mmCIF file of C-alpha atoms in Angstrom:
data_model
loop_
_atom_site.group_PDB
_atom_site.id
_atom_site.type_symbol
_atom_site.label_atom_id
_atom_site.label_comp_id
_atom_site.label_asym_id
_atom_site.label_seq_id
_atom_site.Cartn_x
_atom_site.Cartn_y
_atom_site.Cartn_z
ATOM 1 C CA LEU G 191 3.399 7.393 -20.627
ATOM 2 C CA SER G 192 1.200 8.907 -17.933
ATOM 3 C CA PRO G 193 1.128 7.288 -14.464
ATOM 4 C CA GLN G 194 -1.946 5.131 -13.873
ATOM 5 C CA ALA G 195 -1.605 4.088 -10.210
ATOM 6 C CA GLY G 196 -0.037 5.104 -6.933
ATOM 7 C CA LEU G 197 0.848 8.561 -5.666
ATOM 8 C CA ALA G 198 2.267 9.471 -9.079
ATOM 9 C CA VAL G 199 -1.235 10.034 -10.449
ATOM 10 C CA LEU G 200 -1.247 13.312 -8.512
ATOM 11 C CA LEU G 201 1.731 14.628 -10.486
ATOM 12 C CA LYS G 202 -0.275 16.796 -12.840
ATOM 13 C CA ALA G 203 2.072 19.297 -14.436
ATOM 14 C CA GLU G 204 -0.329 22.237 -14.760
ATOM 15 C CA ARG G 205 -1.201 21.958 -11.052
ATOM 16 C CA LEU G 206 2.322 21.415 -9.716
ATOM 17 C CA PHE G 207 3.978 24.185 -11.720
ATOM 18 C CA HIS G 208 1.333 26.715 -10.625
ATOM 19 C CA SER G 209 1.932 26.019 -6.936
ATOM 20 C CA SER G 210 3.715 28.419 -4.603
ATOM 21 C CA TYR G 211 6.832 26.224 -4.492
ATOM 22 C CA HIS G 212 7.994 22.939 -5.970
ATOM 23 C CA SER G 213 11.348 21.195 -5.817
ATOM 24 C CA GLN G 214 12.623 17.921 -7.256
ATOM 25 C CA ALA G 215 15.692 16.194 -5.861
ATOM 26 C CA VAL G 216 17.708 13.040 -6.494
ATOM 27 C CA HIS G 217 19.835 11.584 -3.695
ATOM 28 C CA ILE G 218 22.416 8.856 -4.335
ATOM 29 C CA ARG G 219 24.521 7.370 -1.547
ATOM 30 C CA PRO G 220 26.506 4.145 -0.932
ATOM 31 C CA ILE G 221 24.908 1.609 1.419
ATOM 32 C CA CYS G 222 26.739 -1.190 3.208
ATOM 33 C CA ARG G 223 24.884 -4.422 2.443
ATOM 34 C CA VAL G 224 27.300 -6.859 4.142
ATOM 35 C CA SER G 225 29.655 -5.842 6.950
ATOM 36 C CA LEU G 226 32.306 -7.765 8.865
ATOM 37 C CA SER G 227 31.534 -7.932 12.583
ATOM 38 C CA LEU G 228 33.522 -9.948 15.148
ATOM 39 C CA GLY G 229 35.127 -12.099 12.484
ATOM 40 C CA ALA G 230 31.840 -13.123 10.810
ATOM 41 C CA PRO G 231 29.867 -11.463 8.009
ATOM 42 C CA SER G 232 26.715 -9.701 9.108
ATOM 43 C CA PHE G 233 23.705 -9.710 6.758
ATOM 44 C CA SER G 234 21.446 -7.077 8.238
ATOM 45 C CA THR G 235 19.321 -4.178 7.100
ATOM 46 C CA PRO G 236 21.365 -1.927 4.770
ATOM 47 C CA ASN G 237 23.039 0.891 6.663
ATOM 48 C CA PRO G 238 25.067 3.920 5.600
ATOM 49 C CA MET G 239 28.723 3.301 4.880
ATOM 50 C CA PRO G 240 30.777 2.733 8.060
ATOM 51 C CA SER G 241 33.826 4.826 8.775
ATOM 52 C CA ASP G 242 36.177 1.826 8.724
ATOM 53 C CA ALA G 243 36.881 -0.865 6.139
ATOM 54 C CA SER G 244 34.522 -3.483 7.630
ATOM 55 C CA CYS G 245 32.093 -3.302 4.713
ATOM 56 C CA LEU G 246 32.319 -6.320 2.413
ATOM 57 C CA ALA G 247 29.594 -5.482 -0.109
ATOM 58 C CA VAL G 248 28.358 -2.071 -1.189
ATOM 59 C CA SER G 249 25.052 -1.125 -2.774
ATOM 60 C CA TRP G 250 23.831 2.210 -4.079
ATOM 61 C CA GLU G 251 20.641 3.806 -2.828
ATOM 62 C CA LEU G 252 18.640 6.074 -5.158
ATOM 63 C CA ARG G 253 16.029 8.309 -3.523
ATOM 64 C CA GLN G 254 13.869 10.729 -5.487
ATOM 65 C CA THR G 255 11.762 13.352 -3.725
ATOM 66 C CA LEU G 256 9.205 15.922 -4.820
ATOM 67 C CA THR G 257 8.256 18.784 -2.503
ATOM 68 C CA VAL G 258 5.237 20.944 -3.328
ATOM 69 C CA VAL G 259 3.695 23.817 -1.355
ATOM 70 C CA PHE G 260 0.121 24.915 -2.090
ATOM 71 C CA ASP G 261 -1.277 28.184 -0.779
ATOM 72 C CA THR G 262 -4.763 26.806 -0.150
ATOM 73 C CA PHE G 263 -5.665 29.680 2.172
ATOM 74 C CA SER G 264 -5.352 32.275 -0.589
ATOM 75 C CA THR G 265 -6.746 30.168 -3.409
ATOM 76 C CA GLY G 266 -9.594 28.957 -1.196
ATOM 77 C CA GLN G 267 -10.853 32.519 -0.532
ATOM 78 C CA GLY G 268 -9.656 32.582 3.059
ATOM 79 C CA LYS G 269 -10.711 29.030 3.944
ATOM 80 C CA LYS G 270 -8.287 26.487 5.329
ATOM 81 C CA ASP G 271 -10.301 23.488 4.085
ATOM 82 C CA TRP G 272 -8.557 21.426 1.447
ATOM 83 C CA SER G 273 -8.727 18.113 -0.380
ATOM 84 C CA LEU G 274 -6.602 16.133 -2.793
ATOM 85 C CA PHE G 275 -9.007 16.930 -5.628
ATOM 86 C CA LYS G 276 -8.861 20.691 -4.940
ATOM 87 C CA MET G 277 -5.055 20.676 -5.010
ATOM 88 C CA PHE G 278 -4.311 18.161 -7.775
ATOM 89 C CA SER G 279 -7.610 17.930 -9.709
ATOM 90 C CA ARG G 280 -7.292 14.177 -9.233
ATOM 91 C CA THR G 281 -7.892 11.484 -6.632
ATOM 92 C CA LEU G 282 -6.080 8.273 -5.741
ATOM 93 C CA THR G 283 -7.546 5.174 -7.348
ATOM 94 C CA ASP G 284 -5.042 2.417 -6.563
ATOM 95 C CA ALA G 285 -1.614 1.747 -5.112
ATOM 96 C CA CYS G 286 1.422 1.317 -7.317
ATOM 97 C CA PRO G 287 1.811 -2.434 -7.997
ATOM 98 C CA LEU G 288 5.602 -2.179 -7.629
ATOM 99 C CA ALA G 289 5.581 -0.320 -4.293
ATOM 100 C CA SER G 290 6.231 -2.125 -1.023
ATOM 101 C CA GLN G 291 4.915 0.932 0.884
ATOM 102 C CA SER G 292 2.520 3.663 -0.212
ATOM 103 C CA LYS G 293 1.139 5.945 2.500
ATOM 104 C CA VAL G 294 -0.392 9.396 2.827
ATOM 105 C CA TYR G 295 0.188 11.330 6.066
ATOM 106 C CA VAL G 296 -2.106 14.196 7.120
ATOM 107 C CA ASP G 297 -1.128 16.426 10.032
ATOM 108 C CA ILE G 298 -4.173 16.590 12.351
ATOM 109 C CA SER G 299 -2.389 17.975 15.416
ATOM 110 C CA PRO G 300 -4.681 20.245 17.462
ATOM 111 C CA LYS G 301 -3.570 23.838 17.861
ATOM 112 C CA ASN G 302 -4.167 23.730 21.621
ATOM 113 C CA LYS G 303 -5.269 21.276 24.279
ATOM 114 C CA GLU G 304 -8.935 22.181 23.871
ATOM 115 C CA LYS G 305 -11.454 20.375 21.666
ATOM 116 C CA GLU G 306 -10.020 19.568 18.253
ATOM 117 C CA LEU G 307 -11.283 21.947 15.592
ATOM 118 C CA LEU G 308 -10.546 19.918 12.470
ATOM 119 C CA GLU G 309 -11.793 16.675 11.021
ATOM 120 C CA VAL G 310 -10.409 14.530 8.239
ATOM 121 C CA SER G 311 -12.348 12.215 5.968
ATOM 122 C CA PRO G 312 -12.550 9.417 5.127
ATOM 123 C CA ALA G 313 -11.477 7.695 8.330
ATOM 124 C CA PRO G 314 -7.730 6.918 8.262
ATOM 125 C CA THR G 315 -6.407 3.382 8.450
ATOM 126 C CA SER G 316 -4.243 4.315 11.453
ATOM 127 C CA VAL G 317 -2.939 7.240 13.512
ATOM 128 C CA HIS G 318 0.768 7.973 14.022
ATOM 129 C CA GLU G 319 2.354 10.200 16.667
ATOM 130 C CA ALA G 320 5.850 11.663 16.428
ATOM 131 C CA ILE G 321 8.000 14.391 17.956
ATOM 132 C CA VAL G 322 8.825 17.084 15.358
ATOM 133 C CA GLN G 323 11.038 20.025 16.364
ATOM 134 C CA GLY G 324 10.280 19.364 20.026
ATOM 135 C CA ASP G 325 6.477 19.326 19.559
ATOM 136 C CA LYS G 326 4.172 16.314 19.610
ATOM 137 C CA ARG G 327 2.459 15.868 16.246
ATOM 138 C CA THR G 328 -0.426 13.582 15.299
ATOM 139 C CA TYR G 329 -0.824 12.232 11.777
ATOM 140 C CA ALA G 330 -3.698 10.453 10.084
ATOM 141 C CA VAL G 331 -2.217 7.660 7.968
ATOM 142 C CA TYR G 332 -3.798 6.320 4.785
ATOM 143 C CA ASP G 333 -2.189 3.066 3.690
ATOM 144 C CA LEU G 334 -2.873 2.585 -0.017
ATOM 145 C CA LEU G 335 -1.893 -1.093 0.292
ATOM 146 C CA SER G 336 -4.639 -1.730 2.845
ATOM 147 C CA PRO G 337 -7.469 -3.768 1.214
ATOM 148 C CA SER G 338 -10.134 -1.964 3.238
ATOM 149 C CA LEU G 339 -9.184 1.514 2.014
ATOM 150 C CA PHE G 340 -10.797 1.209 -1.430
ATOM 151 C CA ASN G 341 -13.709 -1.009 -0.364
ATOM 152 C CA THR G 342 -16.295 1.756 0.090
ATOM 153 C CA SER G 343 -15.141 3.872 -2.855
ATOM 154 C CA ARG G 344 -13.053 3.293 -5.944
ATOM 155 C CA SER G 345 -11.163 6.529 -5.355
ATOM 156 C CA LEU G 346 -9.552 8.174 -2.333
ATOM 157 C CA ASN G 347 -10.084 11.895 -1.896
ATOM 158 C CA VAL G 348 -8.609 12.904 1.453
ATOM 159 C CA GLN G 349 -10.387 15.989 2.811
ATOM 160 C CA LEU G 350 -9.660 18.190 5.792
ATOM 161 C CA LYS G 351 -12.372 20.485 7.120
ATOM 162 C CA TRP G 352 -12.557 22.862 10.067
ATOM 163 C CA LYS G 353 -15.550 22.426 12.362
ATOM 164 C CA ARG G 354 -15.986 26.186 12.697
ATOM 165 C CA PRO G 355 -14.623 29.152 10.723
ATOM 166 C CA GLN G 356 -11.180 30.316 11.752
ATOM 167 C CA ASP G 357 -9.931 33.880 11.641
ATOM 168 C CA SER G 358 -6.915 34.473 9.421
ATOM 169 C CA SER G 359 -5.126 36.113 12.355
ATOM 170 C CA GLU G 360 -5.161 32.772 14.195
ATOM 171 C CA LEU G 361 -2.835 31.098 11.714
ATOM 172 C CA PRO G 362 0.114 29.847 13.787
ATOM 173 C CA THR G 363 3.625 31.037 13.010
ATOM 174 C CA PRO G 364 5.977 28.138 12.238
ATOM 175 C CA VAL G 365 8.911 27.582 14.548
ATOM 176 C CA LEU G 366 11.232 27.879 11.541
ATOM 177 C CA HIS G 367 10.300 30.308 8.784
ATOM 178 C CA ALA G 368 12.193 32.364 6.229
ATOM 179 C CA GLN G 369 11.799 35.270 3.852
ATOM 180 C CA ARG G 370 13.904 36.475 0.938
ATOM 181 C CA TYR G 371 14.160 39.809 -0.826
ATOM 182 C CA VAL G 372 16.254 41.415 -3.558
ATOM 183 C CA SER G 373 17.899 44.807 -3.090
ATOM 184 C CA GLY G 374 19.977 47.002 -5.369
ATOM 185 C CA TYR G 375 20.281 46.380 -9.089
ATOM 186 C CA GLY G 376 22.807 45.013 -11.556
ATOM 187 C CA LEU G 377 25.599 42.506 -11.035
ATOM 188 C CA GLN G 378 27.698 44.876 -8.919
ATOM 189 C CA ALA G 379 25.134 46.503 -6.625
ATOM 190 C CA GLY G 380 22.457 43.799 -6.614
ATOM 191 C CA GLU G 381 22.004 41.666 -3.500
ATOM 192 C CA ILE G 382 19.898 38.658 -2.475
ATOM 193 C CA SER G 383 19.132 38.523 1.235
ATOM 194 C CA THR G 384 17.578 35.522 2.982
ATOM 195 C CA LEU G 385 16.382 35.837 6.590
ATOM 196 C CA ILE G 386 15.811 32.638 8.590
ATOM 197 C CA TYR G 387 13.939 32.895 11.896
ATOM 198 C CA ASN G 388 13.898 30.404 14.766
ATOM 199 C CA THR G 389 11.105 31.278 17.211
ATOM 200 C CA HIS G 390 11.722 28.342 19.541
ATOM 201 C CA PRO G 391 12.478 29.649 23.044
ATOM 202 C CA TYR G 392 15.628 27.604 23.598
ATOM 203 C CA ARG G 393 16.297 24.984 20.886
ATOM 204 C CA ALA G 394 18.528 25.255 17.832
ATOM 205 C CA PHE G 395 17.817 23.346 14.601
ATOM 206 C CA PRO G 396 19.998 22.347 11.642
ATOM 207 C CA VAL G 397 18.883 24.163 8.489
ATOM 208 C CA LEU G 398 19.543 23.187 4.868
ATOM 209 C CA LEU G 399 19.118 26.188 2.569
ATOM 210 C CA LEU G 400 18.537 25.604 -1.153
ATOM 211 C CA GLU G 401 18.598 28.603 -3.492
ATOM 212 C CA THR G 402 17.141 28.555 -7.001
ATOM 213 C CA VAL G 403 19.165 30.958 -9.140
ATOM 214 C CA PRO G 404 18.019 31.960 -12.650
ATOM 215 C CA TRP G 405 20.432 31.168 -15.463
ATOM 216 C CA TYR G 406 20.914 34.862 -16.304
ATOM 217 C CA LEU G 407 21.974 35.778 -12.752
ATOM 218 C CA ARG G 408 25.682 35.578 -11.954
ATOM 219 C CA LEU G 409 26.583 35.051 -8.301
ATOM 220 C CA TYR G 410 30.011 35.659 -6.746
ATOM 221 C CA VAL G 411 30.643 33.156 -3.965
ATOM 222 C CA HIS G 412 33.373 35.280 -2.391
ATOM 223 C CA THR G 413 30.754 37.938 -1.552
ATOM 224 C CA LEU G 414 28.673 35.493 0.505
ATOM 225 C CA THR G 415 28.238 36.613 4.114
ATOM 226 C CA ILE G 416 26.428 34.794 6.935
ATOM 227 C CA ILE G 417 25.425 36.839 9.987
ATOM 228 C CA THR G 418 23.969 35.244 13.126
ATOM 229 C CA LYS G 419 22.829 37.430 16.035
ATOM 230 C CA GLY G 420 24.827 40.349 14.649
ATOM 231 C CA LYS G 421 28.075 38.391 14.302
ATOM 232 C CA GLU G 422 29.512 37.201 10.999
ATOM 233 C CA ASN G 423 30.104 33.494 10.476
ATOM 234 C CA LYS G 424 32.588 32.377 7.874
ATOM 235 C CA PRO G 425 31.043 29.910 5.426
ATOM 236 C CA SER G 426 32.782 26.555 5.003
#
C-alpha cells in the first residue's frame, strides 16, 4: 500500500535512494506513565524512566525517524533555490488523519543582519525562533492540520528562492562538519578515517557518530583510535 496523505507521501523510493545521504532509525525506550510523588500517584505527561523505583506504570515509546540530505546546489546547476516538488517529485495534499501533529519547518535564518536575501512561499502559518548550537535560528512553520493551509490550493509545494544570485563561495561553513576517507587496502592495511571539525570559537558540542559499514568489510574494534587535539582518547 502506498501512502496517500501526510508527510509520508514524500517518501518516494527512487528519489530518496538517489540522495546524497539517507538514514532510517527506530528508537524504543521505556516511559514512566504514573509515578509516585509525596505519597500520592502523579498522572502527568509521560517522562523518561526515573532513577529510583517511584514509577508505578511503564509504557514503551516507539519513535521512527528518516533523515535525508539532498545536494540541491549541485543538482540545481549552482542554484540554491529548492522546492518540495524538485526534491521529491511530489507535493503535500493533506495531513495524515491519524496524526495529532504534522508540521514542516523551513530554516529562513538570514546569513547576516542585513536585508534578508531569501523568501519562502506560500506564506507560512507561523514563525518559530530557537537557539541552535548557540545561534538564533528562524523557522517558517507549515501546519498541515491548519484548515487555512489548503484553502487556496489543493496541494502544498513549499518553495525557497533567493532574491538575488549568490556566489558559490558565499556558502557558509557549518559549525560542525565532517569528512571521511579510506586509506590503504585490504583487511590488514586498510583504514577508515573520519575527521570531525568544530569551528565554534569556544563551545563544545556532543556528537553522535553513525558509521555505515558494507557487509563485506570486516572491522576490528580493538584497532579503533580516537585522537582529539593530538592526544589519544580511549573509547568506552
